[in-house]
CSV table of C-alpha atoms and ligand atoms in Angstrom, one decimal:
chain,number,residue,atom,x,y,z
A,1,MET,CA,0.0,0.0,-0.2
A,2,ARG,CA,1.6,3.5,-0.9
A,3,HIS,CA,-1.4,5.8,-0.5
A,4,ILE,CA,-3.6,6.1,2.4
A,5,THR,CA,-6.7,8.5,3.0
A,6,VAL,CA,-7.9,9.0,5.9
A,7,LEU,CA,-11.4,10.8,6.8
A,8,SER,CA,-11.0,12.8,10.1
A,9,GLY,CA,-12.4,15.2,12.7
A,10,GLY,CA,-10.3,16.7,15.2
A,11,HIS,CA,-8.8,15.5,18.3
A,12,GLY,CA,-9.4,11.2,18.0
A,13,GLY,CA,-9.0,11.5,14.2
A,14,ALA,CA,-5.8,13.4,14.7
A,15,LYS,CA,-4.5,11.1,17.5
A,16,PHE,CA,-5.0,8.1,15.1
A,17,ILE,CA,-2.9,9.8,12.0
A,18,ASP,CA,-0.6,10.4,14.6
A,19,GLY,CA,0.0,6.3,15.6
A,20,LEU,CA,-0.7,5.6,12.0
A,21,LEU,CA,2.5,8.0,10.4
A,22,HIS,CA,4.3,6.0,13.8
A,23,GLY,CA,3.4,2.8,12.0
A,24,ILE,CA,4.5,3.9,8.7
A,25,ALA,CA,7.8,5.3,9.8
A,26,ALA,CA,8.4,2.0,12.4
A,27,GLY,CA,7.7,-0.2,9.3
A,28,THR,CA,5.2,-2.2,11.6
A,29,LEU,CA,2.0,-1.8,9.5
A,30,PRO,CA,1.4,-5.1,7.2
A,31,GLY,CA,1.5,-4.5,3.4
A,32,VAL,CA,2.1,-0.5,4.0
A,33,ASP,CA,5.1,0.8,2.2
A,34,PRO,CA,7.8,2.6,4.2
A,35,ASP,CA,7.6,6.0,2.0
A,36,ALA,CA,3.6,5.5,1.8
A,37,THR,CA,1.8,9.2,1.8
A,38,VAL,CA,-0.9,9.7,3.9
A,39,THR,CA,-3.8,12.1,2.6
A,40,VAL,CA,-6.0,13.9,5.4
A,41,VAL,CA,-9.7,14.7,4.4
A,42,ALA,CA,-10.4,16.9,7.2
A,43,ASN,CA,-14.1,17.9,8.7
A,44,THR,CA,-14.8,21.4,8.5
A,45,ALA,CA,-18.3,22.0,9.4
A,46,ASP,CA,-17.0,22.7,12.5
A,47,ASP,CA,-15.6,26.0,11.7
A,48,LEU,CA,-16.8,29.5,12.7
A,49,TRP,CA,-16.1,33.2,12.3
A,50,ILE,CA,-15.3,34.8,16.1
A,51,HIS,CA,-14.1,38.4,16.7
A,52,GLY,CA,-13.8,38.7,12.9
A,53,LEU,CA,-11.5,35.4,12.5
A,54,LYS,CA,-12.2,32.0,11.0
A,55,VAL,CA,-11.4,29.7,13.0
A,56,CYS,CA,-11.0,25.7,11.9
A,57,PRO,CA,-10.9,23.1,14.9
A,58,ASP,CA,-10.7,20.3,13.1
A,59,LEU,CA,-7.9,21.4,10.6
A,60,ASP,CA,-5.8,22.7,13.2
A,61,THR,CA,-6.0,20.2,15.7
A,62,VAL,CA,-4.9,17.9,12.7
A,63,MET,CA,-2.2,20.1,11.9
A,64,TYR,CA,-1.0,21.0,15.4
A,65,THR,CA,-0.9,17.2,16.3
A,66,LEU,CA,1.3,16.2,13.3
A,67,GLY,CA,3.2,19.2,13.8
A,68,ASP,CA,3.9,18.8,17.3
A,69,GLY,CA,2.5,21.9,18.5
A,70,LEU,CA,-0.9,20.8,20.1
A,71,ASP,CA,-1.4,20.8,24.0
A,72,HIS,CA,-2.4,17.1,24.6
A,73,GLU,CA,-3.8,17.8,27.9
A,74,ARG,CA,-6.5,20.3,26.8
A,75,GLY,CA,-6.6,18.2,23.1
A,76,TRP,CA,-6.8,21.6,21.3
A,77,GLY,CA,-4.9,24.8,20.5
A,78,ARG,CA,-1.3,25.4,21.1
A,79,THR,CA,1.6,23.9,23.7
A,80,GLU,CA,3.2,27.1,25.7
A,81,GLU,CA,-0.2,29.4,25.5
A,82,THR,CA,-1.1,32.5,26.8
A,83,TRP,CA,-4.9,33.9,26.9
A,84,SER,CA,-3.9,37.7,27.2
A,85,VAL,CA,-6.1,38.4,24.2
A,86,LYS,CA,-9.0,36.5,25.8
A,87,GLU,CA,-8.3,38.5,29.1
A,88,ASP,CA,-8.5,41.9,27.6
A,89,LEU,CA,-11.8,40.7,25.3
A,90,GLU,CA,-13.0,39.8,28.6
A,91,ALA,CA,-12.2,42.9,30.3
A,92,TYR,CA,-13.6,45.1,27.2
A,93,GLY,CA,-17.1,43.0,27.4
A,94,ALA,CA,-17.1,41.9,24.2
A,95,PRO,CA,-18.9,38.6,23.3
A,96,ASN,CA,-18.3,35.1,22.9
A,97,THR,CA,-15.2,34.9,25.0
A,98,TRP,CA,-16.7,31.4,26.0
A,99,PHE,CA,-14.5,30.0,23.2
A,100,GLY,CA,-10.8,30.1,23.6
A,101,LEU,CA,-8.6,31.5,21.4
A,102,GLY,CA,-5.0,31.7,22.9
A,103,ASP,CA,-2.8,34.4,21.8
A,104,ARG,CA,-0.3,31.8,19.4
A,105,ASP,CA,-3.4,29.7,18.1
A,106,ILE,CA,-4.6,33.5,17.2
A,107,ALA,CA,-2.2,33.8,15.0
A,108,THR,CA,-3.1,31.0,13.0
A,109,HIS,CA,-6.4,32.5,12.8
A,110,LEU,CA,-5.1,36.0,11.6
A,111,VAL,CA,-2.8,34.4,8.7
A,112,ARG,CA,-5.7,32.1,7.6
A,113,THR,CA,-8.3,35.2,8.1
A,114,GLN,CA,-5.8,37.6,5.6
A,115,MET,CA,-5.6,35.2,3.4
A,116,LEU,CA,-9.1,34.5,2.9
A,117,GLU,CA,-9.7,38.0,2.3
A,118,ALA,CA,-7.1,38.5,0.0
A,119,GLY,CA,-9.0,36.0,-1.9
A,120,PHE,CA,-7.0,32.4,-1.7
A,121,THR,CA,-8.8,29.4,-1.1
A,122,LEU,CA,-9.3,27.3,2.2
A,123,SER,CA,-7.1,24.8,0.9
A,124,GLN,CA,-4.8,27.2,-0.4
A,125,VAL,CA,-4.8,28.9,3.4
A,126,THR,CA,-4.5,25.1,4.6
A,127,ASP,CA,-1.0,23.9,2.2
A,128,ALA,CA,0.6,27.7,3.2
A,129,LEU,CA,-0.2,26.8,7.2
A,130,CYS,CA,1.1,23.0,6.8
A,131,GLU,CA,4.7,24.8,5.3
A,132,ARG,CA,5.5,25.3,8.9
A,133,TRP,CA,3.4,22.5,10.6
A,134,LEU,CA,4.0,19.7,8.2
A,135,ARG,CA,6.3,20.3,5.4
A,136,PRO,CA,9.5,19.8,7.5
A,137,ARG,CA,8.6,16.9,9.1
A,138,TYR,CA,6.8,14.7,6.6
A,139,GLY,CA,7.7,16.6,3.2
A,140,ALA,CA,5.2,15.7,0.5
A,141,GLY,CA,4.2,12.6,2.4
A,142,VAL,CA,1.4,13.9,4.5
A,143,ARG,CA,-1.5,16.4,2.8
A,144,LEU,CA,-4.2,18.1,4.9
A,145,LEU,CA,-7.2,18.6,2.8
A,146,PRO,CA,-10.7,20.8,3.5
A,147,MET,CA,-13.7,18.5,2.8
A,148,THR,CA,-14.8,21.2,1.0
A,149,ASP,CA,-13.6,24.9,0.2
A,150,ASP,CA,-17.1,26.6,0.9
A,151,ARG,CA,-18.4,27.5,4.3
A,152,VAL,CA,-20.4,25.1,5.9
A,153,GLU,CA,-21.4,24.9,9.3
A,154,THR,CA,-22.9,22.8,11.9
A,155,HIS,CA,-25.8,24.1,13.9
A,156,VAL,CA,-27.8,22.5,16.7
A,157,ALA,CA,-31.3,23.2,17.7
A,158,ILE,CA,-32.0,23.3,21.3
A,159,ALA,CA,-35.1,23.3,23.4
A,160,ASP,CA,-35.6,27.3,24.5
A,161,PRO,CA,-39.4,27.7,26.3
A,162,ASP,CA,-38.7,31.2,26.0
A,163,SER,CA,-39.0,31.2,22.2
A,164,PRO,CA,-42.5,30.8,20.2
A,165,SER,CA,-41.3,27.5,19.0
A,166,GLY,CA,-40.0,26.3,22.2
A,167,ARG,CA,-36.9,26.0,20.3
A,168,ARG,CA,-33.2,27.8,19.2
A,169,VAL,CA,-30.4,27.0,16.9
A,170,VAL,CA,-26.9,27.4,18.0
A,171,HIS,CA,-23.3,26.8,16.2
A,172,PHE,CA,-21.9,23.2,17.2
A,173,GLN,CA,-19.0,25.0,19.1
A,174,GLU,CA,-21.6,27.3,21.6
A,175,TYR,CA,-23.0,23.6,21.8
A,176,TRP,CA,-20.3,21.7,22.6
A,177,VAL,CA,-18.0,24.7,24.3
A,178,ARG,CA,-20.6,27.3,26.0
A,179,LEU,CA,-23.3,24.2,27.0
A,180,HIS,CA,-21.1,21.5,27.3
A,181,ALA,CA,-23.3,19.3,25.1
A,182,ALA,CA,-25.0,19.1,28.4
A,183,VAL,CA,-29.2,19.9,26.6
A,184,PRO,CA,-30.2,17.0,24.4
A,185,ALA,CA,-29.3,18.4,20.5
A,186,GLU,CA,-32.8,18.1,19.2
A,187,GLN,CA,-32.0,18.6,16.0
A,188,LEU,CA,-28.8,19.1,13.6
A,189,VAL,CA,-28.7,21.3,10.8
A,190,PHE,CA,-25.6,21.4,8.1
A,191,VAL,CA,-25.9,24.8,7.0
A,192,GLY,CA,-24.4,25.1,3.5
A,193,LEU,CA,-23.5,21.2,3.1
A,194,ASP,CA,-25.6,20.4,0.5
A,195,GLU,CA,-24.6,23.1,-1.7
A,196,ALA,CA,-20.7,22.3,-1.2
A,197,THR,CA,-17.9,21.2,-3.6
A,198,PRO,CA,-15.8,18.6,-2.3
A,199,GLY,CA,-12.5,20.3,-2.1
A,200,PRO,CA,-9.5,20.4,-4.8
A,201,GLY,CA,-8.2,16.9,-4.6
A,202,VAL,CA,-10.6,15.2,-2.6
A,203,LEU,CA,-12.2,13.0,-4.6
A,204,GLU,CA,-9.0,11.9,-6.3
A,205,ALA,CA,-7.7,11.4,-2.5
A,206,ILE,CA,-10.7,8.4,-2.4
A,207,THR,CA,-10.7,7.1,-5.8
A,208,GLY,CA,-6.8,6.8,-6.3
A,209,ALA,CA,-6.0,5.6,-2.6
A,210,ASP,CA,-5.1,1.9,-1.6
A,211,LEU,CA,-6.7,2.2,1.6
A,212,VAL,CA,-9.1,4.3,3.1
A,213,VAL,CA,-9.6,5.0,6.6
A,214,VAL,CA,-12.7,6.1,8.8
A,215,PRO,CA,-10.6,7.0,12.3
A,216,PRO,CA,-12.4,7.0,15.4
A,217,SER,CA,-13.8,10.3,15.0
A,218,ASN,CA,-17.5,11.7,16.0
A,219,PRO,CA,-19.7,9.6,13.1
A,220,VAL,CA,-21.9,12.6,12.7
A,221,VAL,CA,-20.5,16.1,13.4
A,222,SER,CA,-16.9,14.9,11.7
A,223,VAL,CA,-17.3,12.0,9.5
A,224,GLY,CA,-20.7,12.4,9.0
A,225,THR,CA,-20.6,15.8,7.4
A,226,ILE,CA,-17.5,14.7,5.1
A,227,LEU,CA,-19.9,12.0,3.8
A,228,GLY,CA,-22.4,15.1,3.5
A,229,VAL,CA,-20.3,17.0,1.0
A,230,PRO,CA,-21.9,15.8,-2.6
A,231,GLY,CA,-20.4,12.9,-3.8
A,232,LEU,CA,-17.9,12.1,-1.3
A,233,ARG,CA,-20.5,8.9,0.0
A,234,GLU,CA,-20.5,8.0,-3.9
A,235,VAL,CA,-16.6,7.9,-4.6
A,236,LEU,CA,-16.1,6.4,-1.3
A,237,ARG,CA,-18.8,3.3,-2.4
A,238,ALA,CA,-16.7,3.1,-5.5
A,239,THR,CA,-13.5,3.1,-4.8
A,240,SER,CA,-11.6,0.4,-5.3
A,241,ALA,CA,-9.6,1.1,-2.2
A,242,PRO,CA,-11.1,-1.2,0.8
A,243,VAL,CA,-12.5,0.9,3.6
A,244,VAL,CA,-11.7,-0.1,7.0
A,245,GLY,CA,-13.2,1.7,10.5
A,246,LEU,CA,-12.3,2.1,14.0
A,247,SER,CA,-14.8,2.7,16.4
A,248,PRO,CA,-15.1,5.9,18.4
A,249,ILE,CA,-17.8,4.3,21.3
A,250,ILE,CA,-16.1,1.9,24.0
A,251,GLY,CA,-18.1,0.1,26.1
A,252,GLY,CA,-21.2,2.2,25.3
A,253,ASN,CA,-19.4,5.5,25.9
A,254,HIS,CA,-17.9,7.6,23.7
A,255,VAL,CA,-14.0,8.2,24.5
A,256,ARG,CA,-14.3,12.2,24.9
A,257,GLY,CA,-16.7,14.5,23.1
A,258,MET,CA,-19.9,14.3,22.4
A,259,ALA,CA,-20.4,11.5,20.2
A,260,GLU,CA,-23.3,9.6,22.3
A,261,GLN,CA,-25.4,13.3,22.0
A,262,MET,CA,-24.9,13.7,18.5
A,263,LEU,CA,-25.7,9.4,17.7
A,264,THR,CA,-28.9,9.9,19.7
A,265,ALA,CA,-29.5,13.1,18.0
A,266,VAL,CA,-29.8,11.1,14.4
A,267,GLY,CA,-31.7,8.4,15.6
A,268,ALA,CA,-28.3,5.7,15.9
A,269,GLU,CA,-27.6,3.3,18.8
A,270,VAL,CA,-24.9,4.5,20.9
A,271,SER,CA,-22.4,1.8,20.8
A,272,ALA,CA,-19.4,0.1,18.5
A,273,ALA,CA,-21.7,-2.0,16.5
A,274,GLY,CA,-24.4,0.5,16.1
A,275,VAL,CA,-21.6,2.9,14.8
A,276,GLY,CA,-20.2,0.0,12.7
A,277,LEU,CA,-24.0,-0.3,11.3
A,278,HIS,CA,-24.7,3.6,10.9
A,279,TYR,CA,-21.6,3.6,8.8
A,280,GLY,CA,-23.3,0.6,6.6
A,281,ALA,CA,-21.3,-2.1,4.6
A,282,ARG,CA,-20.7,-1.1,1.4
A,283,ALA,CA,-21.8,-4.1,0.0
A,284,ALA,CA,-25.1,-3.7,1.7
A,285,GLY,CA,-25.3,0.2,0.3
A,286,GLY,CA,-23.0,1.5,2.8
A,287,VAL,CA,-19.3,3.2,3.1
A,288,ILE,CA,-17.2,0.7,4.9
A,289,ASP,CA,-15.9,-2.8,4.6
A,290,GLY,CA,-14.4,-3.2,8.0
A,291,TRP,CA,-15.0,-2.3,11.4
A,292,LEU,CA,-12.6,-2.8,14.3
A,293,VAL,CA,-14.4,-2.4,17.9
A,294,ASP,CA,-12.5,-2.7,21.0
A,295,SER,CA,-11.9,-5.6,23.1
A,296,VAL,CA,-14.8,-5.1,25.5
A,297,ASP,CA,-17.2,-4.9,22.9
A,298,ALA,CA,-15.9,-8.4,21.1
A,299,ALA,CA,-19.3,-9.7,21.6
A,300,ASP,CA,-20.6,-7.1,18.9
A,301,VAL,CA,-18.3,-8.9,16.4
A,302,PRO,CA,-21.1,-11.6,14.8
A,303,ARG,CA,-23.9,-9.0,14.4
A,304,LEU,CA,-21.5,-7.1,12.2
A,305,GLU,CA,-20.5,-9.9,10.2
A,306,GLN,CA,-24.1,-10.6,9.8
A,307,ALA,CA,-24.7,-7.0,8.3
A,308,GLY,CA,-21.8,-8.0,5.7
A,309,LEU,CA,-19.3,-6.2,7.6
A,310,ARG,CA,-15.5,-8.0,8.4
A,311,ALA,CA,-15.3,-7.2,11.9
A,312,ALA,CA,-13.0,-8.0,14.8
A,313,ALA,CA,-12.0,-6.5,18.4
A,314,ALA,CA,-9.0,-5.1,19.4
A,315,PRO,CA,-7.6,-2.7,22.0
A,316,LEU,CA,-8.7,1.0,21.0
A,317,TRP,CA,-7.4,3.1,23.7
A,318,MET,CA,-4.8,5.3,22.3
A,319,HIS,CA,-2.7,6.2,25.0
A,320,SER,CA,0.6,5.9,22.7
A,321,SER,CA,1.9,6.4,19.5
A,322,GLU,CA,3.2,2.7,19.5
A,323,GLN,CA,-0.8,1.4,20.5
A,324,THR,CA,-2.4,3.9,17.8
A,325,ALA,CA,-0.4,2.1,15.6
A,326,ALA,CA,-1.4,-1.4,16.8
A,327,MET,CA,-4.9,-0.3,16.2
A,328,ALA,CA,-4.0,1.1,12.6
A,329,ALA,CA,-2.0,-2.7,11.6
A,330,ALA,CA,-5.2,-4.3,13.4
A,331,ALA,CA,-7.4,-2.4,11.1
A,332,ILE,CA,-5.5,-2.9,7.6
A,333,ALA,CA,-5.2,-6.7,8.5
A,334,LEU,CA,-9.1,-6.7,8.5
A,335,VAL,CA,-9.6,-5.6,5.2
A,336,GLY,CA,-5.7,-5.9,3.8
B,1,FO1,N1,-12.8,23.4,23.3
B,1,FO1,C1,-13.4,24.0,24.4
B,1,FO1,O1,-13.5,23.1,25.5
B,1,FO1,N2,-13.0,25.2,24.8
B,1,FO1,C2,-12.8,26.3,24.3
B,1,FO1,O2,-12.3,27.4,24.3
B,1,FO1,C3,-12.1,25.6,22.5
B,1,FO1,C4,-11.8,26.8,21.9
B,1,FO1,C5,-11.0,26.4,20.7
B,1,FO1,C6,-10.2,26.8,20.2
B,1,FO1,C7,-9.4,26.4,18.3
B,1,FO1,C8,-9.9,25.3,18.2
B,1,FO1,O3,-9.6,25.0,17.1
B,1,FO1,C9,-10.6,24.4,19.2
B,1,FO1,C10,-11.4,24.8,20.3
B,1,FO1,N3,-11.7,23.9,21.5
B,1,FO1,C11,-12.3,24.6,22.3
B,1,FO1,C12,-11.8,22.4,20.5
B,1,FO1,C13,-12.9,22.4,20.2
B,1,FO1,O4,-14.6,22.7,20.1
B,1,FO1,C14,-13.0,21.1,19.3
B,1,FO1,O5,-11.6,21.2,18.5
B,1,FO1,C15,-14.0,20.6,18.3
B,1,FO1,O6,-14.2,21.7,17.0
B,1,FO1,C16,-15.1,19.9,18.8
B,1,FO1,O7,-14.6,18.4,18.8
């Protein structure tokens, strides 16, 4: 295998990709060339405009993780971060300071916003930012592609007794960061998704891959939104590459984030099998061929096989690059 494509959200997907790259470098992945390339197609529906800046959380989390600039304690944003701008925004009583922008992180958003306003596309901006974060370490071996260059935003309808309709809609980031996903997501609205065009190189990254991986990202608001870009689902179902996924749900719980709330919002079962069945076997109209669940969910394997999926159980806690590389090896072995 020479070309691996990963459909990724933020933290979980980024950690997986880091381990995958570790495995490629260590030569521990079955059938994978030591000079294999990795193309990341990243979710952009978490993006938001705030304080006049365009913030792209999943692109930045992948970029900072692979460039070793991510603060792993927080799981987002930069290492050695300071918060002076945020503190003074609060002192001014500026709105939206619930969304934490660190001083170093703001440099990324300033560069991105200036380039967008100069007419560059999000893909071109991302390429420019990756000159600093990926090129020195990976050369041309790793590419980070926005799923689309068009504006797409996930918004969440929540109950609001004060509003005539009984509901109000908030940006996904407000639902997650300010409301801590503590209220039910009654409906998800993917603003702009139906009109979005796949970003440059995205369809080719899937049709030309030797392997496509769906990492343990949020199946609804990260992978689901990538699959929602017109044309994406079709090329995923048609690619000659095997498509394998790893469960973000372990023992009925998400490892972090809000996958439980999001799966519930779309009526999917919150379990390792539930997510695998939500994606569905390509042989049965779905988008994956194989599904790896954690060892504690081994009892789910027969149910997944009955649905036309190759399935296996392996440890899925990503507590080290070596462990994550072992997960990648198990996923590749499942469909290799
Ligand atoms: N997550 C938080 O829980 N609190 C924050 O203040 C916050 C700020 C933030 C700024 C930039 C960025 O790239 C990510 C940020 N995140 C924050 C994480 C973000 O909500 C997640 O990366 C995903 O968008 C949701 O999975």
